[in-house]
mmCIF file of C-alpha atoms in Angstrom:
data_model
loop_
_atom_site.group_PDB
_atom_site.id
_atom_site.type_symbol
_atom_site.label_atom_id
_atom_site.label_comp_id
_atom_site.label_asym_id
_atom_site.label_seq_id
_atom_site.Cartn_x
_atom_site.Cartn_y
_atom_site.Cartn_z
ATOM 1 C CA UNK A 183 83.292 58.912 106.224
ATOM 2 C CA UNK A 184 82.344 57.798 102.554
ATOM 3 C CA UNK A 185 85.448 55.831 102.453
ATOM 4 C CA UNK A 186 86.469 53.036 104.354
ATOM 5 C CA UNK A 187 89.971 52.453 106.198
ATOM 6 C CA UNK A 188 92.084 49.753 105.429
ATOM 7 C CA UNK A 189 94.724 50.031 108.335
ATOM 8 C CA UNK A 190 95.362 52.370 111.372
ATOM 9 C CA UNK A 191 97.804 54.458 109.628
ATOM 10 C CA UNK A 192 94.818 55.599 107.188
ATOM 11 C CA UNK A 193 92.755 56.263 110.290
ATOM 12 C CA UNK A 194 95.619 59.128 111.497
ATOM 13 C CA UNK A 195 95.600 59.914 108.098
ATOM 14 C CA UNK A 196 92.180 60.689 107.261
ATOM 15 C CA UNK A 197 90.560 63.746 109.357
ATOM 16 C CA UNK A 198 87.415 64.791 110.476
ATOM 17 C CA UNK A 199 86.688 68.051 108.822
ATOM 18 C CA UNK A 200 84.742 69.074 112.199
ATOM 19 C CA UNK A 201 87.448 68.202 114.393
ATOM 20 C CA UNK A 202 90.708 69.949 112.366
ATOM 21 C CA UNK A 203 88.378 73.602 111.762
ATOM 22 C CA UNK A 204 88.221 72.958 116.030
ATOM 23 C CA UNK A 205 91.759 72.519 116.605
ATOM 24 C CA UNK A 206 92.993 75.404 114.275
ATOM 25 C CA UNK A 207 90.339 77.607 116.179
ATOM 26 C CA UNK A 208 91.842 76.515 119.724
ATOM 27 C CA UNK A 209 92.362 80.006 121.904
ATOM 28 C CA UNK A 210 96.466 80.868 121.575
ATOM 29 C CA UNK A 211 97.255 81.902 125.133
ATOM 30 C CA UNK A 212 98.822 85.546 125.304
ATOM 31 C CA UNK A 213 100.917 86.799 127.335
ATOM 32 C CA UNK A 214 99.862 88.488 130.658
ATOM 33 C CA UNK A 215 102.301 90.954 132.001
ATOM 34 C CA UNK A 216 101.498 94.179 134.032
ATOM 35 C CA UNK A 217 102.623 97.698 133.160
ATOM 36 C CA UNK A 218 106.161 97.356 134.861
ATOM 37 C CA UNK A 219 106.417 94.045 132.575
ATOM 38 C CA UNK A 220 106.154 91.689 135.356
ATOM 39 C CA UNK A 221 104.117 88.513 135.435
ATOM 40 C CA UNK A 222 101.992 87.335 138.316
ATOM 41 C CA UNK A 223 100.603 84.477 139.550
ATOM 42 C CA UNK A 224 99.298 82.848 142.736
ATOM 43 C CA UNK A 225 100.671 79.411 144.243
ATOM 44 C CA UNK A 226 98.895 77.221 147.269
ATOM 45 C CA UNK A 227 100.475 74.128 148.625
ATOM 46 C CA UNK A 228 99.208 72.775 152.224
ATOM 47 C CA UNK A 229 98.365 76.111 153.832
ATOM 48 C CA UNK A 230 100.640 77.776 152.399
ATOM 49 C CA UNK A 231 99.995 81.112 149.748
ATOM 50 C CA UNK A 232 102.744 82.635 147.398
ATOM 51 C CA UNK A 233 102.475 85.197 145.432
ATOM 52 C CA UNK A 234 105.014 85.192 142.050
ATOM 53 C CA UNK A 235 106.081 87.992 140.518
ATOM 54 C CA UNK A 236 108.598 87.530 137.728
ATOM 55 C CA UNK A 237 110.842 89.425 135.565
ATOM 56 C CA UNK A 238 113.501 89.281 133.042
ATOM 57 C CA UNK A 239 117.051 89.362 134.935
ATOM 58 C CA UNK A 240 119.848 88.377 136.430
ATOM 59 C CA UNK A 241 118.252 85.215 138.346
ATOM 60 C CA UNK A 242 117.667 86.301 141.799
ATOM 61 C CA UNK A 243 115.531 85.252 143.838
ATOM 62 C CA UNK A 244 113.985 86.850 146.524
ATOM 63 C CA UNK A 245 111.361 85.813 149.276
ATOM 64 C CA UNK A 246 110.072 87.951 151.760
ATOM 65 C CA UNK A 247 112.194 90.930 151.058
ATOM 66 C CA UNK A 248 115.090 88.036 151.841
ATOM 67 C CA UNK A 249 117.912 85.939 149.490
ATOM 68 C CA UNK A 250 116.151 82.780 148.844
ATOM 69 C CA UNK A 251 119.151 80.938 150.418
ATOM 70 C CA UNK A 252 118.382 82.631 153.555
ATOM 71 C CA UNK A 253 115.218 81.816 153.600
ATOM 72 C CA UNK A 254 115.218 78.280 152.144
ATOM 73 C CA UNK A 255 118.067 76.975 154.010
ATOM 74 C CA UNK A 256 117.859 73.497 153.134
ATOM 75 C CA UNK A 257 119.124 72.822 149.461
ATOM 76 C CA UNK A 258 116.396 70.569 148.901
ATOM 77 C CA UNK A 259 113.849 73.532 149.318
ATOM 78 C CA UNK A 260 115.808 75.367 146.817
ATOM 79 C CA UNK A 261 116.150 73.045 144.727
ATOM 80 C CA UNK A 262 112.273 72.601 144.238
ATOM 81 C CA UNK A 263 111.217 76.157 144.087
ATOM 82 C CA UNK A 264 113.626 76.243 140.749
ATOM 83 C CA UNK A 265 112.081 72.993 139.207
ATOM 84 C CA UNK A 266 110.120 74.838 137.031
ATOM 85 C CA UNK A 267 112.987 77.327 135.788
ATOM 86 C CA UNK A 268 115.344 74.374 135.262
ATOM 87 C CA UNK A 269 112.914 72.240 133.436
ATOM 88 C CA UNK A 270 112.106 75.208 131.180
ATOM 89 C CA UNK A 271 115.653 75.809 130.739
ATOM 90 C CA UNK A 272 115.336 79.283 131.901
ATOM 91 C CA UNK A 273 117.176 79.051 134.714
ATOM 92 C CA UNK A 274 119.532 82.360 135.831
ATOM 93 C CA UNK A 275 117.039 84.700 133.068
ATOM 94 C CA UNK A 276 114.185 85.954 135.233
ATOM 95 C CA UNK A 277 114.008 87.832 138.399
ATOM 96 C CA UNK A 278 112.124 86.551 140.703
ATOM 97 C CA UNK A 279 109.821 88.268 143.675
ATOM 98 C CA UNK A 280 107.924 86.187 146.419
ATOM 99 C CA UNK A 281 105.816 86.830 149.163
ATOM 100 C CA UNK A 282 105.084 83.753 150.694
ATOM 101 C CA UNK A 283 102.919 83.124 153.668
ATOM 102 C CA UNK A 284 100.936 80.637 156.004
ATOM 103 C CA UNK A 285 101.999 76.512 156.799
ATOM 104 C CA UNK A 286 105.418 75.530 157.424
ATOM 105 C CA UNK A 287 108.454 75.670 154.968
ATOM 106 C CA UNK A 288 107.724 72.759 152.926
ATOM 107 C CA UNK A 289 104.358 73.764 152.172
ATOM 108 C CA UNK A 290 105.709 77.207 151.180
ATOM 109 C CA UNK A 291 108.439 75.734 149.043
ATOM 110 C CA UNK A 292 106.009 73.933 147.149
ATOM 111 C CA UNK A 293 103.453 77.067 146.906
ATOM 112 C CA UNK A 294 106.453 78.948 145.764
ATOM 113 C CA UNK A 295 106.964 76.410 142.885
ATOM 114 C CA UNK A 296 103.445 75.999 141.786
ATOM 115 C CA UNK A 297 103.521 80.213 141.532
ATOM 116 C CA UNK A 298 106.658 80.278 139.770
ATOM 117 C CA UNK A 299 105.061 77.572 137.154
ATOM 118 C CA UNK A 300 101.879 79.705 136.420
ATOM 119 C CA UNK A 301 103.819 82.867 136.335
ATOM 120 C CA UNK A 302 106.339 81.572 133.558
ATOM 121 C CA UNK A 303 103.118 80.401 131.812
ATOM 122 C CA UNK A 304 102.001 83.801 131.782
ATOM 123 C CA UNK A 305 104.921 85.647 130.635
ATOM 124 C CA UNK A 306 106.059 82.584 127.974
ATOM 125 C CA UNK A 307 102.903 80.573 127.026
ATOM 126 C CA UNK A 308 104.387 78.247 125.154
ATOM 127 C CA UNK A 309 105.606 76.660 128.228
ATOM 128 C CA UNK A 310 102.750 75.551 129.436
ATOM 129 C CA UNK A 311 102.857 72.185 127.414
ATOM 130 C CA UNK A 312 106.259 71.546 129.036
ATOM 131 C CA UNK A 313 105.631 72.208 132.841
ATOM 132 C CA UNK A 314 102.158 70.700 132.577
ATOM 133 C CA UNK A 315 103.695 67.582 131.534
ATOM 134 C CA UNK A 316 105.979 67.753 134.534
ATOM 135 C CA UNK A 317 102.875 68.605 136.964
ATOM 136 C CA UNK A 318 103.711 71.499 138.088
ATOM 137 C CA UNK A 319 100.826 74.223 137.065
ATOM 138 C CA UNK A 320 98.551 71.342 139.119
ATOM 139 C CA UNK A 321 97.530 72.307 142.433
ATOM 140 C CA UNK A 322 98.368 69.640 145.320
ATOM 141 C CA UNK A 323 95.444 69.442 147.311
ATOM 142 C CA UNK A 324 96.277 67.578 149.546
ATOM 143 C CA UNK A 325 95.940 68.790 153.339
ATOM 144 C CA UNK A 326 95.910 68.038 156.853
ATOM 145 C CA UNK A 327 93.040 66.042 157.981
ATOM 146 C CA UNK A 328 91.007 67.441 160.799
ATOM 147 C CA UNK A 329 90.876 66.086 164.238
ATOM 148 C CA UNK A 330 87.965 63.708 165.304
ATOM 149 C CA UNK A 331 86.140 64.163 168.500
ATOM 150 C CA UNK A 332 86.731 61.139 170.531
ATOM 151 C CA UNK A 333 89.980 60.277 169.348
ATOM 152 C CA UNK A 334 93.304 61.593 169.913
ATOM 153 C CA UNK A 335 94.506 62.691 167.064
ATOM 154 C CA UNK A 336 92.850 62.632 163.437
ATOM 155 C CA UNK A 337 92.898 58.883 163.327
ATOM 156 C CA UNK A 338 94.410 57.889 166.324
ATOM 157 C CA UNK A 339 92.034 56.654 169.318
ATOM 158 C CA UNK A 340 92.722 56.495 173.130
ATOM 159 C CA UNK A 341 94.185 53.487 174.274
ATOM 160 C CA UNK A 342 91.793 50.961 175.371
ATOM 161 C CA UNK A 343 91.778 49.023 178.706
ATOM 162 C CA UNK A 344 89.367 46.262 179.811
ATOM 163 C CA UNK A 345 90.127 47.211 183.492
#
């Protein structure tokens, strides 16, 4: 740095020559599909595993060889398995396959979106900058806490009496 800045706009101006060859040789994701042109990916929430497959289609959704509004009853369910499809504006253009498994229904929803962000990443890499933003391709890990000997429950004690 031979010359010196005047202002803060000359310090966005004036680049490192270190840093920009860095940046131009960043890694470009590719995209991962498998030889039916499917992309995978795995999503956890709670105790709860789903595994993503994903396809370009007609939109539907299927879990556990069922209609995803069989399966996720609730609209709110449904609504946040396709978080990542809306906010990617992709909604009603890929196929999707689930097998979800373990922890309740909530848990799975959630697993189900987390796969369903990683797989889009796979097949469209330029997403990722969008649904990372958004949290999605971040893994809530979060869980149950276990039970304590000596109390009741994981925080919860017995009730106490003098007498």
């Amino acid at each position: 740095m031979a010359e010196t800045l005047q202002s803060l706009s000359d310090l966005g101006q004036a680049v490192n020559p270190a840093v920009a060859a860095a940046a131009s040789d960043a890694p470009k994701r590719e995209k991962k599909v498998d030889a039916n042109g499917r992309a995978y990916a795995t999503g956890k929430r709670k105790d709860a595993v789903a595994r993503v497959w994903i396809k370009p289609g007609a939109g539907r959704i299927v879990v556990n060889d069922r209609d995803v509004s069989v399966y996720f009853a609730r609209p709110v369910l449904r609504m946040i398995l396709q978080q990542p499809l809306v906010i990617a504006n992709r909604a009603g253009q890929y196929d999707v396959i689930v097998s979800v498994m373990g922890g309740g229904l909530s848990g799975q929803a959630g697993a189900v979106r987390h796969g369903l962000a990683q797989a889009l990443t796979h097949y469209e890499p330029e997403l990722r900058t969008v649904l990372k933003k958004e949290g999605f391709l971040t893994r809530d890990s979060r869980v149950v806490e276990r039970k304590k000997y000596g109390h009741k429950k994981a925080r919860r004690s017995f009730q106490f009496s003098k007498r």
